[in-house]
mmCIF file of C-alpha atoms in Angstrom:
data_model
loop_
_atom_site.group_PDB
_atom_site.id
_atom_site.type_symbol
_atom_site.label_atom_id
_atom_site.label_comp_id
_atom_site.label_asym_id
_atom_site.label_seq_id
_atom_site.Cartn_x
_atom_site.Cartn_y
_atom_site.Cartn_z
ATOM 1 C CA MET A 1 248.312 218.083 139.849
ATOM 2 C CA LYS A 2 250.737 216.164 142.008
ATOM 3 C CA VAL A 3 253.239 214.024 140.113
ATOM 4 C CA LEU A 4 253.791 210.782 142.019
ATOM 5 C CA ASN A 5 257.132 209.101 142.470
ATOM 6 C CA ASP A 6 257.711 205.378 141.857
ATOM 7 C CA LYS A 7 257.045 204.459 145.483
ATOM 8 C CA GLU A 8 253.752 206.348 145.565
ATOM 9 C CA ARG A 9 252.625 204.730 142.299
ATOM 10 C CA ALA A 10 253.493 201.319 143.730
ATOM 11 C CA GLU A 11 251.268 202.089 146.725
ATOM 12 C CA ILE A 12 248.383 202.960 144.401
ATOM 13 C CA ARG A 13 248.804 199.619 142.635
ATOM 14 C CA LYS A 14 248.775 197.763 145.952
ATOM 15 C CA ARG A 15 245.442 199.369 146.836
ATOM 16 C CA TYR A 16 243.932 198.056 143.601
ATOM 17 C CA PRO A 17 245.497 194.571 143.285
ATOM 18 C CA ASN A 18 242.974 193.353 140.695
ATOM 19 C CA ILE A 19 243.704 196.214 138.275
ATOM 20 C CA TYR A 20 246.423 195.990 135.637
ATOM 21 C CA PHE A 21 248.285 199.302 135.379
ATOM 22 C CA PRO A 22 250.262 199.673 132.113
ATOM 23 C CA ASP A 23 253.778 201.114 132.137
ATOM 24 C CA PRO A 24 253.680 203.556 129.204
ATOM 25 C CA SER A 25 256.643 205.231 127.559
ATOM 26 C CA LEU A 26 257.222 207.385 124.483
ATOM 27 C CA GLU A 27 259.296 205.550 121.878
ATOM 28 C CA PRO A 28 260.823 207.029 118.682
ATOM 29 C CA ILE A 29 259.330 205.917 115.373
ATOM 30 C CA TRP A 30 261.628 204.670 112.623
ATOM 31 C CA TYR A 31 260.904 203.998 108.950
ATOM 32 C CA GLY A 32 262.643 202.825 105.792
ATOM 33 C CA ARG A 33 263.837 199.375 104.705
ATOM 34 C CA ARG A 34 266.368 199.045 107.541
ATOM 35 C CA PRO A 35 264.648 201.061 109.179
ATOM 36 C CA GLU A 36 267.115 203.868 109.636
ATOM 37 C CA LYS A 37 265.158 207.106 109.469
ATOM 38 C CA GLN A 38 263.388 208.579 112.486
ATOM 39 C CA VAL A 39 260.058 210.380 112.217
ATOM 40 C CA GLU A 40 260.667 213.802 113.678
ATOM 41 C CA GLY A 41 258.253 215.163 116.249
ATOM 42 C CA LYS A 42 256.257 211.910 116.517
ATOM 43 C CA PHE A 43 256.392 209.132 119.112
ATOM 44 C CA ALA A 44 254.652 205.842 119.795
ATOM 45 C CA ILE A 45 252.947 205.432 123.170
ATOM 46 C CA VAL A 46 253.997 201.913 124.196
ATOM 47 C CA ASP A 47 253.227 199.723 127.204
ATOM 48 C CA GLN A 48 256.712 198.559 128.225
ATOM 49 C CA ASN A 49 255.298 195.483 129.963
ATOM 50 C CA LYS A 50 253.314 194.071 127.041
ATOM 51 C CA GLU A 51 254.872 196.011 124.131
ATOM 52 C CA ASN A 52 251.371 197.113 123.197
ATOM 53 C CA VAL A 53 251.270 200.286 121.077
ATOM 54 C CA PHE A 54 248.480 202.540 122.304
ATOM 55 C CA GLY A 55 248.841 205.260 119.685
ATOM 56 C CA ILE A 56 251.004 207.866 117.961
ATOM 57 C CA CYS A 57 251.425 211.302 119.529
ATOM 58 C CA SER A 58 253.270 214.561 118.941
ATOM 59 C CA GLU A 59 256.411 215.622 120.773
ATOM 60 C CA TYR A 60 254.240 217.869 122.959
ATOM 61 C CA TYR A 61 252.236 215.002 124.415
ATOM 62 C CA ARG A 62 252.812 214.351 128.090
ATOM 63 C CA ILE A 63 252.100 210.963 129.641
ATOM 64 C CA ILE A 64 250.091 211.239 132.834
ATOM 65 C CA PRO A 65 250.226 207.801 134.501
ATOM 66 C CA TYR A 66 246.929 206.244 135.499
ATOM 67 C CA GLU A 67 248.213 206.006 139.067
ATOM 68 C CA ASP A 68 248.511 209.809 139.171
ATOM 69 C CA ILE A 69 244.929 210.175 137.912
ATOM 70 C CA VAL A 70 243.723 207.717 140.563
ATOM 71 C CA SER A 71 245.547 209.721 143.240
ATOM 72 C CA LEU A 72 244.035 212.943 141.879
ATOM 73 C CA SER A 73 240.564 211.370 141.957
ATOM 74 C CA GLU A 74 241.001 210.213 145.538
ATOM 75 C CA THR A 75 241.950 213.766 146.519
ATOM 76 C CA VAL A 76 238.866 215.144 144.768
ATOM 77 C CA PHE A 77 236.527 212.619 146.413
ATOM 78 C CA ASP A 78 238.068 213.387 149.782
ATOM 79 C CA ASN A 79 237.439 217.098 149.164
ATOM 80 C CA ILE A 80 233.709 216.577 148.583
ATOM 81 C CA LYS A 81 233.257 214.035 151.396
ATOM 82 C CA GLY A 82 232.325 216.614 154.004
ATOM 83 C CA LYS A 83 229.352 217.852 151.980
ATOM 84 C CA HIS A 84 228.184 214.742 150.147
ATOM 85 C CA GLY A 85 229.535 211.760 152.097
ATOM 86 C CA ASN A 86 231.919 208.997 151.111
ATOM 87 C CA ALA A 87 232.302 207.854 147.526
ATOM 88 C CA THR A 88 232.360 204.159 146.613
ATOM 89 C CA VAL A 89 235.025 203.988 143.923
ATOM 90 C CA THR A 90 235.371 201.468 141.074
ATOM 91 C CA LEU A 91 238.271 201.368 138.596
ATOM 92 C CA ASN A 92 238.088 199.885 135.104
ATOM 93 C CA ILE A 93 240.975 199.520 132.652
ATOM 94 C CA LEU A 94 239.563 199.159 129.138
ATOM 95 C CA ASN A 95 240.800 198.452 125.624
ATOM 96 C CA ASN A 96 243.842 196.401 126.712
ATOM 97 C CA GLY A 97 245.116 199.211 128.922
ATOM 98 C CA GLY A 98 244.321 202.006 126.506
ATOM 99 C CA LYS A 99 241.580 203.607 128.600
ATOM 100 C CA LEU A 100 240.829 204.191 132.292
ATOM 101 C CA LYS A 101 237.407 204.856 133.810
ATOM 102 C CA ILE A 102 236.948 205.737 137.478
ATOM 103 C CA LEU A 103 233.363 205.625 138.729
ATOM 104 C CA ALA A 104 232.419 207.037 142.137
ATOM 105 C CA ARG A 105 228.946 206.440 143.570
ATOM 106 C CA LEU A 106 227.645 208.837 146.213
ATOM 107 C CA LEU A 107 225.418 206.432 148.117
ATOM 108 C CA ASP A 108 224.830 208.941 150.928
ATOM 109 C CA VAL A 109 222.907 211.177 148.482
ATOM 110 C CA PRO A 110 219.758 209.261 147.445
ATOM 111 C CA PHE A 111 216.983 210.656 145.225
ATOM 112 C CA GLU A 112 213.595 208.930 144.872
ATOM 113 C CA ILE A 113 212.286 209.283 141.314
ATOM 114 C CA LYS A 114 209.108 207.353 142.017
ATOM 115 C CA LYS A 115 208.074 205.217 144.983
ATOM 116 C CA GLY A 116 210.820 202.682 145.684
ATOM 117 C CA ASP A 117 212.941 203.747 142.721
ATOM 118 C CA ILE A 118 216.095 205.344 144.095
ATOM 119 C CA VAL A 119 219.034 206.813 142.189
ATOM 120 C CA ASN A 120 222.351 208.048 143.534
ATOM 121 C CA PRO A 121 224.674 210.530 141.836
ATOM 122 C CA THR A 122 227.776 209.116 140.190
ATOM 123 C CA ILE A 123 230.921 210.875 139.069
ATOM 124 C CA SER A 124 232.839 209.469 136.127
ATOM 125 C CA ILE A 125 236.488 210.383 135.557
ATOM 126 C CA ARG A 126 238.020 209.114 132.318
ATOM 127 C CA THR A 127 241.392 209.312 130.641
ATOM 128 C CA SER A 128 243.405 207.268 128.144
ATOM 129 C CA TYR A 129 246.792 206.357 126.742
ATOM 130 C CA ASP A 130 245.369 205.547 123.304
ATOM 131 C CA LEU A 131 244.267 209.184 122.785
ATOM 132 C CA GLY A 132 240.637 208.105 122.493
ATOM 133 C CA TRP A 133 239.557 209.954 125.631
ATOM 134 C CA LYS A 134 240.858 213.190 126.992
ATOM 135 C CA MET A 135 240.735 213.653 130.741
ATOM 136 C CA THR A 136 237.062 214.246 131.570
ATOM 137 C CA CYS A 137 234.891 214.453 134.656
ATOM 138 C CA GLU A 138 231.117 214.208 134.300
ATOM 139 C CA PHE A 139 227.919 213.205 136.078
ATOM 140 C CA GLY A 140 225.647 210.214 135.916
ATOM 141 C CA ALA A 141 223.365 208.206 138.185
ATOM 142 C CA PHE A 142 223.167 204.738 139.692
ATOM 143 C CA ARG A 143 219.716 203.152 139.889
ATOM 144 C CA LEU A 144 219.618 200.936 142.979
ATOM 145 C CA VAL A 145 216.617 198.822 142.013
ATOM 146 C CA CYS A 146 218.534 197.041 139.269
ATOM 147 C CA SER A 147 222.106 198.377 139.447
ATOM 148 C CA ASN A 148 221.741 200.428 136.272
ATOM 149 C CA GLY A 149 224.254 203.071 135.326
ATOM 150 C CA MET A 150 222.829 206.155 133.636
ATOM 151 C CA LYS A 151 224.450 209.145 132.069
ATOM 152 C CA VAL A 152 222.927 212.518 132.891
ATOM 153 C CA GLY A 153 221.484 213.976 129.708
ATOM 154 C CA LYS A 154 222.749 217.482 130.313
ATOM 155 C CA VAL A 155 226.206 217.158 131.809
ATOM 156 C CA PHE A 156 226.628 219.761 134.532
ATOM 157 C CA GLY A 157 229.953 221.554 134.531
ATOM 158 C CA LYS A 158 231.740 218.916 132.464
ATOM 159 C CA TYR A 159 235.478 219.206 133.039
ATOM 160 C CA ALA A 160 237.802 218.166 130.221
ATOM 161 C CA LYS A 161 241.540 218.603 129.731
ATOM 162 C CA ARG A 162 244.134 217.279 127.314
ATOM 163 C CA HIS A 163 247.405 215.875 128.573
ATOM 164 C CA LEU A 164 249.212 218.925 127.281
ATOM 165 C CA ILE A 165 248.527 221.047 130.357
ATOM 166 C CA SER A 166 248.258 220.646 134.103
ATOM 167 C CA ILE A 167 245.166 219.330 135.855
ATOM 168 C CA GLU A 168 244.062 221.013 139.062
ATOM 169 C CA PRO A 169 242.210 218.973 141.734
ATOM 170 C CA GLU A 170 240.703 222.178 143.115
ATOM 171 C CA LYS A 171 239.115 222.947 139.738
ATOM 172 C CA ILE A 172 237.640 219.456 139.425
ATOM 173 C CA THR A 173 236.345 219.661 143.011
ATOM 174 C CA GLU A 174 234.686 222.993 142.209
ATOM 175 C CA THR A 175 233.155 221.503 139.053
ATOM 176 C CA ILE A 176 231.655 218.607 141.009
ATOM 177 C CA LEU A 177 230.320 220.761 143.834
ATOM 178 C CA ASN A 178 228.719 223.163 141.367
ATOM 179 C CA GLY A 179 227.292 220.244 139.427
ATOM 180 C CA MET A 180 225.779 218.729 142.542
ATOM 181 C CA GLU A 181 223.869 221.948 143.110
ATOM 182 C CA LEU A 182 222.281 221.443 139.688
ATOM 183 C CA TYR A 183 221.772 217.702 140.090
ATOM 184 C CA ASN A 184 218.461 218.369 141.846
ATOM 185 C CA GLN A 185 217.202 219.826 138.585
ATOM 186 C CA GLN A 186 218.003 216.585 136.778
ATOM 187 C CA THR A 187 216.207 214.449 139.352
ATOM 188 C CA ASP A 188 213.225 216.802 139.153
ATOM 189 C CA ALA A 189 213.210 216.203 135.398
ATOM 190 C CA TRP A 190 213.323 212.426 135.915
ATOM 191 C CA LYS A 191 210.348 212.693 138.292
ATOM 192 C CA LYS A 192 208.444 214.362 135.448
ATOM 193 C CA TRP A 193 209.538 211.538 133.136
ATOM 194 C CA ALA A 194 207.937 209.111 135.602
ATOM 195 C CA LYS A 195 204.605 210.914 135.098
ATOM 196 C CA THR A 196 204.915 211.259 131.305
ATOM 197 C CA LYS A 197 203.182 208.504 129.307
ATOM 198 C CA VAL A 198 204.752 207.390 126.029
ATOM 199 C CA PRO A 199 202.221 207.117 123.191
ATOM 200 C CA GLU A 200 202.896 204.738 120.314
ATOM 201 C CA VAL A 201 204.091 207.498 117.968
ATOM 202 C CA ALA A 202 206.644 208.761 120.520
ATOM 203 C CA TYR A 203 207.687 205.179 121.285
ATOM 204 C CA ASN A 204 208.514 204.541 117.625
ATOM 205 C CA THR A 205 210.234 207.922 117.242
ATOM 206 C CA ILE A 206 212.511 207.208 120.208
ATOM 207 C CA TRP A 207 213.453 203.822 118.776
ATOM 208 C CA GLN A 208 214.375 205.438 115.460
ATOM 209 C CA ALA A 209 216.768 207.774 117.293
ATOM 210 C CA LEU A 210 218.362 205.067 119.451
ATOM 211 C CA PRO A 211 221.595 203.490 118.113
ATOM 212 C CA PHE A 212 220.379 199.878 118.121
ATOM 213 C CA SER A 213 219.893 197.340 115.348
ATOM 214 C CA GLU A 214 216.542 195.637 114.746
ATOM 215 C CA ASN A 215 217.974 192.499 116.345
ATOM 216 C CA GLU A 216 218.983 194.464 119.449
ATOM 217 C CA LYS A 217 215.580 196.139 119.581
ATOM 218 C CA ALA A 218 213.927 192.718 119.662
ATOM 219 C CA LYS A 219 216.195 191.685 122.556
ATOM 220 C CA VAL A 220 215.440 194.865 124.493
ATOM 221 C CA GLU A 221 211.683 194.418 124.060
ATOM 222 C CA LYS A 222 211.945 190.904 125.516
ATOM 223 C CA LEU A 223 214.004 192.086 128.494
ATOM 224 C CA ALA A 224 212.165 191.977 131.823
ATOM 225 C CA GLU A 225 212.560 195.314 133.612
ATOM 226 C CA THR A 226 213.924 194.449 137.041
ATOM 227 C CA GLY A 227 211.689 196.766 139.027
ATOM 228 C CA THR A 228 208.394 195.608 137.465
ATOM 229 C CA GLN A 229 209.292 192.303 135.752
ATOM 230 C CA LYS A 230 207.380 193.613 132.718
ATOM 231 C CA THR A 231 208.628 193.652 129.121
ATOM 232 C CA LEU A 232 208.193 196.189 126.338
ATOM 233 C CA GLU A 233 206.760 193.501 124.048
ATOM 234 C CA ASP A 234 203.832 193.288 126.471
ATOM 235 C CA LYS A 235 201.537 195.690 124.615
ATOM 236 C CA LYS A 236 199.293 196.164 127.645
ATOM 237 C CA TRP A 237 202.233 197.334 129.772
ATOM 238 C CA ARG A 238 203.767 199.330 126.955
ATOM 239 C CA ASP A 239 200.573 201.332 126.544
ATOM 240 C CA GLN A 240 200.925 202.408 130.194
ATOM 241 C CA ILE A 241 204.676 202.971 130.482
ATOM 242 C CA SER A 242 206.195 206.291 131.377
ATOM 243 C CA LEU A 243 209.250 207.812 129.771
ATOM 244 C CA TRP A 244 211.156 206.841 132.929
ATOM 245 C CA ASP A 245 210.079 203.178 132.577
ATOM 246 C CA PHE A 246 211.179 203.148 128.936
ATOM 247 C CA HIS A 247 214.486 204.787 129.826
ATOM 248 C CA SER A 248 215.021 202.274 132.666
ATOM 249 C CA VAL A 249 214.627 199.299 130.307
ATOM 250 C CA ILE A 250 217.096 200.787 127.826
ATOM 251 C CA SER A 251 219.595 201.627 130.595
ATOM 252 C CA GLN A 252 219.260 198.109 131.987
ATOM 253 C CA TYR A 253 220.089 196.634 128.573
ATOM 254 C CA VAL A 254 223.092 198.914 128.091
ATOM 255 C CA THR A 255 224.437 198.221 131.592
ATOM 256 C CA HIS A 256 223.953 194.456 131.718
ATOM 257 C CA GLU A 257 223.667 193.140 128.168
ATOM 258 C CA VAL A 258 226.220 195.116 126.121
ATOM 259 C CA ASN A 259 229.530 193.257 126.381
ATOM 260 C CA SER A 260 231.846 195.929 124.996
ATOM 261 C CA ASP A 261 232.923 198.376 127.694
ATOM 262 C CA ILE A 262 233.841 200.971 125.076
ATOM 263 C CA ARG A 263 230.487 200.726 123.292
ATOM 264 C CA ARG A 264 228.681 200.871 126.623
ATOM 265 C CA VAL A 265 230.269 204.242 127.412
ATOM 266 C CA ASP A 266 229.288 205.583 123.981
ATOM 267 C CA LEU A 267 225.731 204.265 124.286
ATOM 268 C CA GLU A 268 225.211 205.829 127.716
ATOM 269 C CA GLU A 269 225.832 209.284 126.293
ATOM 270 C CA THR A 270 223.688 208.757 123.191
ATOM 271 C CA VAL A 271 220.773 207.255 125.144
ATOM 272 C CA ALA A 272 220.806 210.185 127.581
ATOM 273 C CA LYS A 273 220.578 212.682 124.708
ATOM 274 C CA VAL A 274 217.801 210.763 122.936
ATOM 275 C CA PHE A 275 215.569 210.663 126.021
ATOM 276 C CA ASP A 276 216.353 214.272 126.928
ATOM 277 C CA ASN A 277 215.240 215.331 123.453
ATOM 278 C CA ALA A 278 212.207 213.041 123.615
ATOM 279 C CA TYR A 279 210.984 214.638 126.833
ATOM 280 C CA ALA A 280 211.561 218.129 125.443
ATOM 281 C CA ASN A 281 209.439 217.268 122.385
ATOM 282 C CA MET A 282 206.693 215.571 124.413
ATOM 283 C CA ALA A 283 206.513 218.437 126.906
ATOM 284 C CA ALA A 284 206.388 221.103 124.205
#
């Protein structure tokens, strides 16, 4: 990948004036009463602006500035523009600068799951300074009816790299283009979810697999689904809901009601797997 110079990184920051970009460096680690002894082969990843320690790494770790990842992402989205249209890009810096999430929505590629319920593909690129996330690129969806983000259950051509080696924009572009070819399969599956009723036994089984407390479950069941204005605690509606309806309510809660950005990312992946498995069991 292209390594930016200071001027180019400054230009990236100007394009995203509302985003705080940390200035990370690798600092030696000392110990002892003075301290006077240096830990060999280990360094602290420190934000020079706020003196925030992101984590401890080995001497082989290479810092890839967020600005460089943003530039890489812009190149990738430009590469796919001719086939899939423009990408609407959103940046999020999480965990006090420790994590970066870039979300691109392909609004020129709509899929109708059921009448009036449209989803668009999304591409999520993540990386971190706190070592919590390696560089990853994966698929999701954006539900227009209530601005829900959804993770694709089976991630198509997931691309992941550590900071120890180079990252190639051509490879990520290829991953996305190949994944888009398979995205139709996912939307076809969601259309089947929309026709699959959820009996009481399956409803309870899904709840047991979901990573929510009883208190959270009660909140979710009181949440009015934006598209229908119905709630899961309405037994009459619940007896008629499809797997897609159930999934939409859960996704709406995760997107709009979970305050922690980090937990939201984790929940998206878990929820996708739970409903994927649920459909596989119900269709068997």
